[in-house]
PDB file of C-alpha atoms in Angstrom:
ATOM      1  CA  UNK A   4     188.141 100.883  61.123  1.00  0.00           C
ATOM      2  CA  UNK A   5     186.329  99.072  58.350  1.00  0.00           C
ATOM      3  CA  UNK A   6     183.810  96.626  59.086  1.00  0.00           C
ATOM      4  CA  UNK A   7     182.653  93.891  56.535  1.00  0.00           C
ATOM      5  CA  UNK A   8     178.968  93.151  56.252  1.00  0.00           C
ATOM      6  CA  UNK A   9     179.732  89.735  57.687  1.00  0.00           C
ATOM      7  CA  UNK A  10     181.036  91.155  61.060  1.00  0.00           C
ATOM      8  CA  UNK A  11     178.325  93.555  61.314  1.00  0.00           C
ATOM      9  CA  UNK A  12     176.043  90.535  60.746  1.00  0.00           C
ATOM     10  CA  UNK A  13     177.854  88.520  63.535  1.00  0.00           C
ATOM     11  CA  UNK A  14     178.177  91.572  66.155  1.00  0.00           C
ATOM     12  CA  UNK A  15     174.243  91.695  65.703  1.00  0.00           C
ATOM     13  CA  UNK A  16     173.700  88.264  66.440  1.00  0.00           C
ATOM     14  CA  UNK A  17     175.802  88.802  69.029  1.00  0.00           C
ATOM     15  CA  UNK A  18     174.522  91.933  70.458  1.00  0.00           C
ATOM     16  CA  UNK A  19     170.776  90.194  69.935  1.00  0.00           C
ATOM     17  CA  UNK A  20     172.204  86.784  71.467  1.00  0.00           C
ATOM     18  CA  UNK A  21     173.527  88.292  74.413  1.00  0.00           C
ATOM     19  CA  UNK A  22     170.034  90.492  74.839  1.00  0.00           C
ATOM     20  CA  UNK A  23     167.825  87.698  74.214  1.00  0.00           C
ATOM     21  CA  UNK A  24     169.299  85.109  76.880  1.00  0.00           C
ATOM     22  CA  UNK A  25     170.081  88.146  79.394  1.00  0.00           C
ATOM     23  CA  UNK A  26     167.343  88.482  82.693  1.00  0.00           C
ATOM     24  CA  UNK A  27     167.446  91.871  82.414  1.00  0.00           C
ATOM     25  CA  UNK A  28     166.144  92.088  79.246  1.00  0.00           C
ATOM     26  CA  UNK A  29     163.389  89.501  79.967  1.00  0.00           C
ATOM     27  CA  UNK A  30     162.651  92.046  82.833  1.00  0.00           C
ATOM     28  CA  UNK A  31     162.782  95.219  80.300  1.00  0.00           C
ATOM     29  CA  UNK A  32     160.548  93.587  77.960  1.00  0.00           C
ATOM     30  CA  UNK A  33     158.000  92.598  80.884  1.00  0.00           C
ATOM     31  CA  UNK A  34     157.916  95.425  82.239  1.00  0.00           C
ATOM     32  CA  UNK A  35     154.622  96.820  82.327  1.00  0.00           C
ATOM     33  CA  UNK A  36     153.393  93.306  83.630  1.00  0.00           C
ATOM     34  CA  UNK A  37     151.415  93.449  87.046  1.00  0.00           C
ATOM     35  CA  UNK A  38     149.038  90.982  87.000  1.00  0.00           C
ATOM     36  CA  UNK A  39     148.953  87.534  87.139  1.00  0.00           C
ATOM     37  CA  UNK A  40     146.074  85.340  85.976  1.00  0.00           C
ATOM     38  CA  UNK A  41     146.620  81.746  87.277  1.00  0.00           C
ATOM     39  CA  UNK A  42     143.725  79.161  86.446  1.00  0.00           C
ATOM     40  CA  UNK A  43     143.611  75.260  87.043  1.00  0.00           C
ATOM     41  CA  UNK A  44     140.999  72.696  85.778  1.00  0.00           C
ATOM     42  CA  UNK A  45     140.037  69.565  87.649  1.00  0.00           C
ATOM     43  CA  UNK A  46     138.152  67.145  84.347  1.00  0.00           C
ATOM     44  CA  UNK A  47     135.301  65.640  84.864  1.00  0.00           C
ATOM     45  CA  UNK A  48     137.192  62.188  83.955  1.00  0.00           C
ATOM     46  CA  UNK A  49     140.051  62.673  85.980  1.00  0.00           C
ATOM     47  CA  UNK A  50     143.491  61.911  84.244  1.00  0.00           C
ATOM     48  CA  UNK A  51     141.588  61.619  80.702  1.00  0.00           C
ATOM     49  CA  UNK A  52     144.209  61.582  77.825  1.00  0.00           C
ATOM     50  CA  UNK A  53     141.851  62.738  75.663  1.00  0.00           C
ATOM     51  CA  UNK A  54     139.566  65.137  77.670  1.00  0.00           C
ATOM     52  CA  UNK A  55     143.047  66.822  78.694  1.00  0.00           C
ATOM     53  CA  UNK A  56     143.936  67.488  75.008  1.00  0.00           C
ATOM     54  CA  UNK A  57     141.140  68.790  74.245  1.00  0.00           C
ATOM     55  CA  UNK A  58     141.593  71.258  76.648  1.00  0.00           C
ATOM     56  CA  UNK A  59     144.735  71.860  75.820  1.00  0.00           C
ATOM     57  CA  UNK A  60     143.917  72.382  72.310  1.00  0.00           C
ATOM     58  CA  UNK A  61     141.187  74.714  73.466  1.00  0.00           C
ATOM     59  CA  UNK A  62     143.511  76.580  75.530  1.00  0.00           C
ATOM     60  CA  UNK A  63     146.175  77.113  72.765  1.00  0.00           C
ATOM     61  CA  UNK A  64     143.465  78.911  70.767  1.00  0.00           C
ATOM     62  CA  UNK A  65     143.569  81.777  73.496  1.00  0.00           C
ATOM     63  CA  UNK A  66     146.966  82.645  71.862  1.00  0.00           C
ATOM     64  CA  UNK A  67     145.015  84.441  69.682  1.00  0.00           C
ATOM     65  CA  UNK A  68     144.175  87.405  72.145  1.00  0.00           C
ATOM     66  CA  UNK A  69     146.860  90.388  72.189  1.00  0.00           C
ATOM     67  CA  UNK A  70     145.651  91.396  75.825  1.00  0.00           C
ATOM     68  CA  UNK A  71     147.315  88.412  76.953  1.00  0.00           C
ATOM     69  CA  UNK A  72     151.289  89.097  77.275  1.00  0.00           C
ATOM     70  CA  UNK A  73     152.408  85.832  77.787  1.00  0.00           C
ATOM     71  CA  UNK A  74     150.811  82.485  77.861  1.00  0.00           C
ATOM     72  CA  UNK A  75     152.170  78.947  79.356  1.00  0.00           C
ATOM     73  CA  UNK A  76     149.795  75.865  79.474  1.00  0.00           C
ATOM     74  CA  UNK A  77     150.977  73.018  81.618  1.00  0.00           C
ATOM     75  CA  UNK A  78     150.156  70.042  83.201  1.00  0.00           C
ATOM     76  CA  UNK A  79     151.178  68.809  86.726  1.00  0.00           C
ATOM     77  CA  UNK A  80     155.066  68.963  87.191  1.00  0.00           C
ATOM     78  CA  UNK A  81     157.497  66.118  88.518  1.00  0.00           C
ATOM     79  CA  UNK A  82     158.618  67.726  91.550  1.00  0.00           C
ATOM     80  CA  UNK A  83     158.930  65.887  94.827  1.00  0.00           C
ATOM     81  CA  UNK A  84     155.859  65.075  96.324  1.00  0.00           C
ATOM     82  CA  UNK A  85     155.112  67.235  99.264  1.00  0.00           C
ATOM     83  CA  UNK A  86     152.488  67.211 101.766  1.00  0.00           C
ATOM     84  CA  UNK A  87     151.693  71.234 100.785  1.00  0.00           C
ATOM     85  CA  UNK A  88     151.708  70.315  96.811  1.00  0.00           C
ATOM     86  CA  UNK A  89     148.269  69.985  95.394  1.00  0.00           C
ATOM     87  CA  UNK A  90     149.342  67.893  92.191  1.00  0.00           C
ATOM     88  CA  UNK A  91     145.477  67.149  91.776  1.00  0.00           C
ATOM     89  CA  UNK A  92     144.734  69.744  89.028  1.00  0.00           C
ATOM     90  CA  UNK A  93     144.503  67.877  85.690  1.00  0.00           C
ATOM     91  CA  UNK A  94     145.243  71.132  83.309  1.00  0.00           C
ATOM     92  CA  UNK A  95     146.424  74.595  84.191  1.00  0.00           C
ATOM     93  CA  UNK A  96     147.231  78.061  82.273  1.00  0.00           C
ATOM     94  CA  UNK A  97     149.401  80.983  82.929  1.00  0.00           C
ATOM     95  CA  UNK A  98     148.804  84.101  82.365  1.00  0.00           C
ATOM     96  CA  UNK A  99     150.381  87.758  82.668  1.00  0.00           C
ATOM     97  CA  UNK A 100     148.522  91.180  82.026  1.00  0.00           C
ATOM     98  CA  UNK A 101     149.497  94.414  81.921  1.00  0.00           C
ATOM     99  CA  UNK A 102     146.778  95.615  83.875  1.00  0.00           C
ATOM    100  CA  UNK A 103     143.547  94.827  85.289  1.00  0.00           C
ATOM    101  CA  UNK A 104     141.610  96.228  82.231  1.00  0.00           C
ATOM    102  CA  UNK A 105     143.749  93.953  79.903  1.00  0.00           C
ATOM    103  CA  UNK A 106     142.102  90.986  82.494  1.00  0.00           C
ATOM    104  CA  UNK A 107     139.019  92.331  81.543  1.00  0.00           C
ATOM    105  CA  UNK A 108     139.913  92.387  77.972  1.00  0.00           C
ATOM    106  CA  UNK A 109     140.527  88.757  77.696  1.00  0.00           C
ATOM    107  CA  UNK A 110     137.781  87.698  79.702  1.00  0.00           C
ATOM    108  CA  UNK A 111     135.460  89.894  77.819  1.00  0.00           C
ATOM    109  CA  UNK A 112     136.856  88.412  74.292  1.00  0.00           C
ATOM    110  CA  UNK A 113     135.027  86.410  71.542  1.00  0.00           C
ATOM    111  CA  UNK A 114     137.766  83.679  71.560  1.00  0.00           C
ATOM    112  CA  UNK A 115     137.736  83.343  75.413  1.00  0.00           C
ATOM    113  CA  UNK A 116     134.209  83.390  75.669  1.00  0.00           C
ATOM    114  CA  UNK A 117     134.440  80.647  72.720  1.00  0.00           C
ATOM    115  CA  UNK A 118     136.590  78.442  74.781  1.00  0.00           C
ATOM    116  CA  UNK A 119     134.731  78.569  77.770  1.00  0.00           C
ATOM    117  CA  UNK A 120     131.468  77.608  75.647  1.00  0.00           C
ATOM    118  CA  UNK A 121     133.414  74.652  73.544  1.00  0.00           C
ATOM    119  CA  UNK A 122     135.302  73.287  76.772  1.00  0.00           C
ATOM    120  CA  UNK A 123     133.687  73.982  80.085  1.00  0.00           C
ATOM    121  CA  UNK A 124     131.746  70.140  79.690  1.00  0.00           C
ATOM    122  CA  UNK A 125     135.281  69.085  80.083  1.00  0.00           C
ATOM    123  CA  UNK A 126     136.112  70.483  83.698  1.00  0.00           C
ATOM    124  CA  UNK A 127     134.355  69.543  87.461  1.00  0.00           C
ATOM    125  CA  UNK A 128     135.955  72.430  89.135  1.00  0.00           C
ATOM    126  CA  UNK A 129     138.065  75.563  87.995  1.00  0.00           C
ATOM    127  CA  UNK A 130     140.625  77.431  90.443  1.00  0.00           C
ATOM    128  CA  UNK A 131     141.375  80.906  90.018  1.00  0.00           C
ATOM    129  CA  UNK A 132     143.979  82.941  91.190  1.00  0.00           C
ATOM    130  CA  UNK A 133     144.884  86.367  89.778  1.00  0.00           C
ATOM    131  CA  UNK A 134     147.820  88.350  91.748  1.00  0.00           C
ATOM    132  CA  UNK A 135     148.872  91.874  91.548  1.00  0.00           C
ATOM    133  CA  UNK A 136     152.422  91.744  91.050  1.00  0.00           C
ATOM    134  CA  UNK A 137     154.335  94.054  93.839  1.00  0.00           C
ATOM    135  CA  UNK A 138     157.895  95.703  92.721  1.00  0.00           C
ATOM    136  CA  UNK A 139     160.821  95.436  94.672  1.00  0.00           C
TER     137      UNK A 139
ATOM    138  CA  UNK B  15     180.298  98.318  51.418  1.00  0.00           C
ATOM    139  CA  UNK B  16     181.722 100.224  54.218  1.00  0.00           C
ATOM    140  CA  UNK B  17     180.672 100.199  57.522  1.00  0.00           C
ATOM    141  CA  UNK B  18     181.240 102.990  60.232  1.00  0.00           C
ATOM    142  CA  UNK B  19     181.162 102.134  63.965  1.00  0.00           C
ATOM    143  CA  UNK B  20     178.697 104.062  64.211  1.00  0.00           C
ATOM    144  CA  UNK B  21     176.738 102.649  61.879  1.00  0.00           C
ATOM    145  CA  UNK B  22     177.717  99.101  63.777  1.00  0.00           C
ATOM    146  CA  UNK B  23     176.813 100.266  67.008  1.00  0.00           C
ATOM    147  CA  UNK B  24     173.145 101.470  65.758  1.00  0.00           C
ATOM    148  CA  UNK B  25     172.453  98.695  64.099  1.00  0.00           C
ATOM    149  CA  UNK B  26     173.642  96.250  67.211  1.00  0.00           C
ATOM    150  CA  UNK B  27     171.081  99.316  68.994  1.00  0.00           C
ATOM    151  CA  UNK B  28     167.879  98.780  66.793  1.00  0.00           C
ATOM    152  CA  UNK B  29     168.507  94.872  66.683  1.00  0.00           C
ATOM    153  CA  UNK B  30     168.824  94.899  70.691  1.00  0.00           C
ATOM    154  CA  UNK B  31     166.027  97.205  71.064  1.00  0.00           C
ATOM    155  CA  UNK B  32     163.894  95.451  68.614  1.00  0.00           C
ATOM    156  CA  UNK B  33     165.002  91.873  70.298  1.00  0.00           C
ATOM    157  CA  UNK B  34     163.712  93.665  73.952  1.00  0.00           C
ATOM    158  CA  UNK B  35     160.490  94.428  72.574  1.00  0.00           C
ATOM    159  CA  UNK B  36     159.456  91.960  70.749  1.00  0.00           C
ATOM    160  CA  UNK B  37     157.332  89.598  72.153  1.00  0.00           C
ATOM    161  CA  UNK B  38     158.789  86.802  70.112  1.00  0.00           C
ATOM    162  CA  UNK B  39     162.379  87.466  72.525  1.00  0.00           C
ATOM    163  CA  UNK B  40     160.736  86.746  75.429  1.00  0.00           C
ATOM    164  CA  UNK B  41     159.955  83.831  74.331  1.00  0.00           C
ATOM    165  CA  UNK B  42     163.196  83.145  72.369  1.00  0.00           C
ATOM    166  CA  UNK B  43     164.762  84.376  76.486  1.00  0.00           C
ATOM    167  CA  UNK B  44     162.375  82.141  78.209  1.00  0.00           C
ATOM    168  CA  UNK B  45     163.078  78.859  75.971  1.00  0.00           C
ATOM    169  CA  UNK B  46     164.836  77.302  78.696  1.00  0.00           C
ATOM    170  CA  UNK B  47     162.179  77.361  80.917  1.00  0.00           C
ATOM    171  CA  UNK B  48     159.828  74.390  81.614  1.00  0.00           C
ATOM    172  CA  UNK B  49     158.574  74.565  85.813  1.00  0.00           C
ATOM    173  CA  UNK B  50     156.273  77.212  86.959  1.00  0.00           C
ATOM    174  CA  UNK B  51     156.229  77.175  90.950  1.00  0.00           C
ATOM    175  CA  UNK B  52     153.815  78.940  92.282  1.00  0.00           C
ATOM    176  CA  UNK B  53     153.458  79.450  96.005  1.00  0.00           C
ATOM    177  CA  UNK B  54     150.281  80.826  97.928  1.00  0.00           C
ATOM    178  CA  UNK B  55     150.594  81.553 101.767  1.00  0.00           C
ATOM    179  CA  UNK B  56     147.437  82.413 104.282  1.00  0.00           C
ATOM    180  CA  UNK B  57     148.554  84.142 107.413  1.00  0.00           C
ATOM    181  CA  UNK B  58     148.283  83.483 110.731  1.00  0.00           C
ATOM    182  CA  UNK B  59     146.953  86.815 111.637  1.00  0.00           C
ATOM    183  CA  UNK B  60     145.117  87.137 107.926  1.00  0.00           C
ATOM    184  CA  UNK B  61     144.957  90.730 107.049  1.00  0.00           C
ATOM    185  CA  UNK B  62     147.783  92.036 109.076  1.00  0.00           C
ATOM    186  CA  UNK B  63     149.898  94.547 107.367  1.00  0.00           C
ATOM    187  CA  UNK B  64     153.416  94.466 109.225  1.00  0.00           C
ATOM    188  CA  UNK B  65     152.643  90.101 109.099  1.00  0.00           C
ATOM    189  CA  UNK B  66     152.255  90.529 105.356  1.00  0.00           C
ATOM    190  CA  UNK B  67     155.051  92.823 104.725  1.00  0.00           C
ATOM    191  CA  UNK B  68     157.704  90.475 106.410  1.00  0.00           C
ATOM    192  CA  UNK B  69     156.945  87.950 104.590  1.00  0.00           C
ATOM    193  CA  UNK B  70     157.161  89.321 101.226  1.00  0.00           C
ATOM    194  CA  UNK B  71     160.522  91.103 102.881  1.00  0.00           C
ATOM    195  CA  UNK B  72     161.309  87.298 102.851  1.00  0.00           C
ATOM    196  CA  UNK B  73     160.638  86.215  99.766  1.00  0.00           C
ATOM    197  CA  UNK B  74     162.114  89.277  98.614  1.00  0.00           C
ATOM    198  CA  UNK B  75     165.710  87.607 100.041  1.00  0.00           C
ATOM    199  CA  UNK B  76     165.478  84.380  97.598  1.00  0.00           C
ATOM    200  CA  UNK B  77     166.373  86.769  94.453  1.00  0.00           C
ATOM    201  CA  UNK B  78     169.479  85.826  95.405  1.00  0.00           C
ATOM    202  CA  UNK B  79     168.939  82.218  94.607  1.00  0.00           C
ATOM    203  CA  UNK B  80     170.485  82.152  90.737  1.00  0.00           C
ATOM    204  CA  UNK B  81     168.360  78.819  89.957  1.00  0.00           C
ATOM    205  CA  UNK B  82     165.557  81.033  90.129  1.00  0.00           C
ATOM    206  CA  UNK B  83     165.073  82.053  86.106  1.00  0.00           C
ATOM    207  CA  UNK B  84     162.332  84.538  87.224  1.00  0.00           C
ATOM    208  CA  UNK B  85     160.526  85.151  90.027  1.00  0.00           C
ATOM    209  CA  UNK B  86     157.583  87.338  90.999  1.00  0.00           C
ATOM    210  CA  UNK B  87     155.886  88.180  94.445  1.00  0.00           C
ATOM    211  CA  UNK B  88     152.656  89.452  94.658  1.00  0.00           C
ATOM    212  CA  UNK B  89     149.120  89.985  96.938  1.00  0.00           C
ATOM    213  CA  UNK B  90     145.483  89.445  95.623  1.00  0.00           C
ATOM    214  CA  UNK B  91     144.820  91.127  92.413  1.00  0.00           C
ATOM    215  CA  UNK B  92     141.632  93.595  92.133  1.00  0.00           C
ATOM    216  CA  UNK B  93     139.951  91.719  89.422  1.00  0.00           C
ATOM    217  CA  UNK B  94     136.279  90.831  89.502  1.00  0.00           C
ATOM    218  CA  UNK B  95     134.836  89.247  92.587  1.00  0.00           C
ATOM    219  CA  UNK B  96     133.475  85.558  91.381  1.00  0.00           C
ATOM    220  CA  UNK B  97     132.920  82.048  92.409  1.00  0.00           C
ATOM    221  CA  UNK B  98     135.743  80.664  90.997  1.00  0.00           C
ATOM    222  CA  UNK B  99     137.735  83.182  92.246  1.00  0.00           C
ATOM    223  CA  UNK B 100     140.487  82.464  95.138  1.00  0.00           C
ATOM    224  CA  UNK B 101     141.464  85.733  96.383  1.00  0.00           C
ATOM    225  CA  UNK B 102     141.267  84.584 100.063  1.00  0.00           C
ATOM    226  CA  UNK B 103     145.082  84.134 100.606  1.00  0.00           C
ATOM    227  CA  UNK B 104     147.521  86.980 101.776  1.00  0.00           C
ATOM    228  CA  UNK B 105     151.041  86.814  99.797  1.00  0.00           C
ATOM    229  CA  UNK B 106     151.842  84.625  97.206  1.00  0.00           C
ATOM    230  CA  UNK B 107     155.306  84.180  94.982  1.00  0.00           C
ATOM    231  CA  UNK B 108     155.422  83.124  91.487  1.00  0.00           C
ATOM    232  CA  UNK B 109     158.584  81.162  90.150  1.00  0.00           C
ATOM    233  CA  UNK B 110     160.026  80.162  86.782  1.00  0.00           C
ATOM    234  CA  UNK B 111     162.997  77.170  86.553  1.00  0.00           C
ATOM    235  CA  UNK B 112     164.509  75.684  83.577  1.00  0.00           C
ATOM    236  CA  UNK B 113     164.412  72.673  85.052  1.00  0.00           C
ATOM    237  CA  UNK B 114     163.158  69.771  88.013  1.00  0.00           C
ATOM    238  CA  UNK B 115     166.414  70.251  89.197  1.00  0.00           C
ATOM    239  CA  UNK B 116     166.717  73.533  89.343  1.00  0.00           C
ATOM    240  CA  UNK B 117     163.960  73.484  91.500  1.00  0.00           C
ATOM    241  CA  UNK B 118     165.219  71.010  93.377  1.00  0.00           C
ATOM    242  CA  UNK B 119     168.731  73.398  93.848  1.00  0.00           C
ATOM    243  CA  UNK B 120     166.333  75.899  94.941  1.00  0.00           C
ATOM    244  CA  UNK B 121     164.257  73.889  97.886  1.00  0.00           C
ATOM    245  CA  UNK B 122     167.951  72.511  99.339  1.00  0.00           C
ATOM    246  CA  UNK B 123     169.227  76.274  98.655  1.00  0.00           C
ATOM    247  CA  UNK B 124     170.420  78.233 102.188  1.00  0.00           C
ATOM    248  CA  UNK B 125     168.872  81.019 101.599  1.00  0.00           C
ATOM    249  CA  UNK B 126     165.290  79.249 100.654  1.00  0.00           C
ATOM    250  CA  UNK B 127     165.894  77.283 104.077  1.00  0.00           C
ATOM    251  CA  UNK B 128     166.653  80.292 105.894  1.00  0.00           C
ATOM    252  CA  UNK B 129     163.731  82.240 104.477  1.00  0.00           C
ATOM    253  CA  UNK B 130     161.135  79.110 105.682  1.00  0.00           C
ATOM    254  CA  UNK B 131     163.125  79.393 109.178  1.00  0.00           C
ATOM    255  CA  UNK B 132     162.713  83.050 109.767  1.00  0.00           C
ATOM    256  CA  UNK B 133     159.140  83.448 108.471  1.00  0.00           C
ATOM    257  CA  UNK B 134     157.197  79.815 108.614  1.00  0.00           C
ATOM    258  CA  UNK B 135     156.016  81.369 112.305  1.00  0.00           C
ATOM    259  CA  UNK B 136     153.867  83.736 109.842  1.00  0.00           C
ATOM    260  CA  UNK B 137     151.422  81.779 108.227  1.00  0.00           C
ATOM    261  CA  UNK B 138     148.651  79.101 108.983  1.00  0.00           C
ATOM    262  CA  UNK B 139     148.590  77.443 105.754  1.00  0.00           C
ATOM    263  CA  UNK B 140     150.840  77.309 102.318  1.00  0.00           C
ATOM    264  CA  UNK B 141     149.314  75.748  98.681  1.00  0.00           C
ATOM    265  CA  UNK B 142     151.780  74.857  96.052  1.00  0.00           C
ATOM    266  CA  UNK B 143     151.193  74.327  92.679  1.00  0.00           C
ATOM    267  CA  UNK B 144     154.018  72.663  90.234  1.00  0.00           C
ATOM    268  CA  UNK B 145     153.631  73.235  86.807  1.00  0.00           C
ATOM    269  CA  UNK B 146     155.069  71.648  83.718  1.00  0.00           C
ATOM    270  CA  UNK B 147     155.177  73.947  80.820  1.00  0.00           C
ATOM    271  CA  UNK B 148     153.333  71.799  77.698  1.00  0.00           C
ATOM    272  CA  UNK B 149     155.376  73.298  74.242  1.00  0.00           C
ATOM    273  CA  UNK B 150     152.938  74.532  71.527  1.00  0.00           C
TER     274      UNK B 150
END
């Protein structure tokens, strides 16, 4: 069989298509993960536009750590209102570690230590959660 | 230029492979998503072993939900005892959708109602947090 360089380039895609929108591969590629790091702020102006963005902002600069293996910022979702939802939070992040030392890592790190120092006159109250992740 | 299949099926290899790794894919994988539900139960009888491993035995049975774009169960990580710190709850389950409604498919789904039916007798309190993922 003889293959032209355009169907090579379009069985690639393909190939890297199908892996990239695939849950097993999302699962291959996290997995070393076993810890999350869960963390919601309550502002000291509740519902502040601006407060919130700057946190945000400050937040996005922790992108800049490698012991961090994936990072989502978010806000307060519009999901039904339920009596067990605390929808209070003003900003939260997400994050997922390999390990505990990576934790360490990050919380240990100039630019995390920077945020804190630039944004903690922002929040009244910080939550923390950090779960080991259990297989199966 | 010629191509062997060979050739074809390494490069589709190396492309895949690279595509796995890359921590760029799982974000490229994850685009979809936008709602981080994340779940954090206290038991009844806090502590108890055989309590805790039921539930998680229950939570294990909502991987069969397809709504769910990723979902991760998990118990109190051993990170670094401090204030802000919540590490007081027993089990807690971690959940990514692509969408408000996909969440919603996944509260009205039988086997989430069945789960909440066979193991609500388990715990005193639940804490859910919504989030909306905020691009950039």
């Amino acid at each position: 069989m003889e293959t032209s360089r355009r169907e090579v380039a379009a069985m690639i895609a393909l190939g890297g298509a199908g892996i990239a929108l695939s849950p097993a591969s999302v699962e291959a590629a996290n997995v070393e993960t076993n810890l999350v790091h869960h963390v919601f702020f309550w502002l000291k102006r509740p519902g502040s536009q601006p407060d919130r963005e700057r946190l945000l902002a400050g937040l996005r600069t922790l992108r800049g750590i490698s012991a961090i293996q994936r990072l989502e910022i978010g806000v307060p979702a519009a999901t039904e209102n339920r009596d067990v939802v605390d929808a209070s939070y003003d900003v939260s992040e997400l994050m997922f570690f390999r390990s505990v030392e990576d934790h360490k890592t990050y919380q240990d790190h100039p630019l995390h230590r920077a945020f804190v120092k630039s944004c903690e006159h922002l929040w009244a109250r910080v939550v923390v959660y950090d779960m080991a992740i259990v297989p199966g």
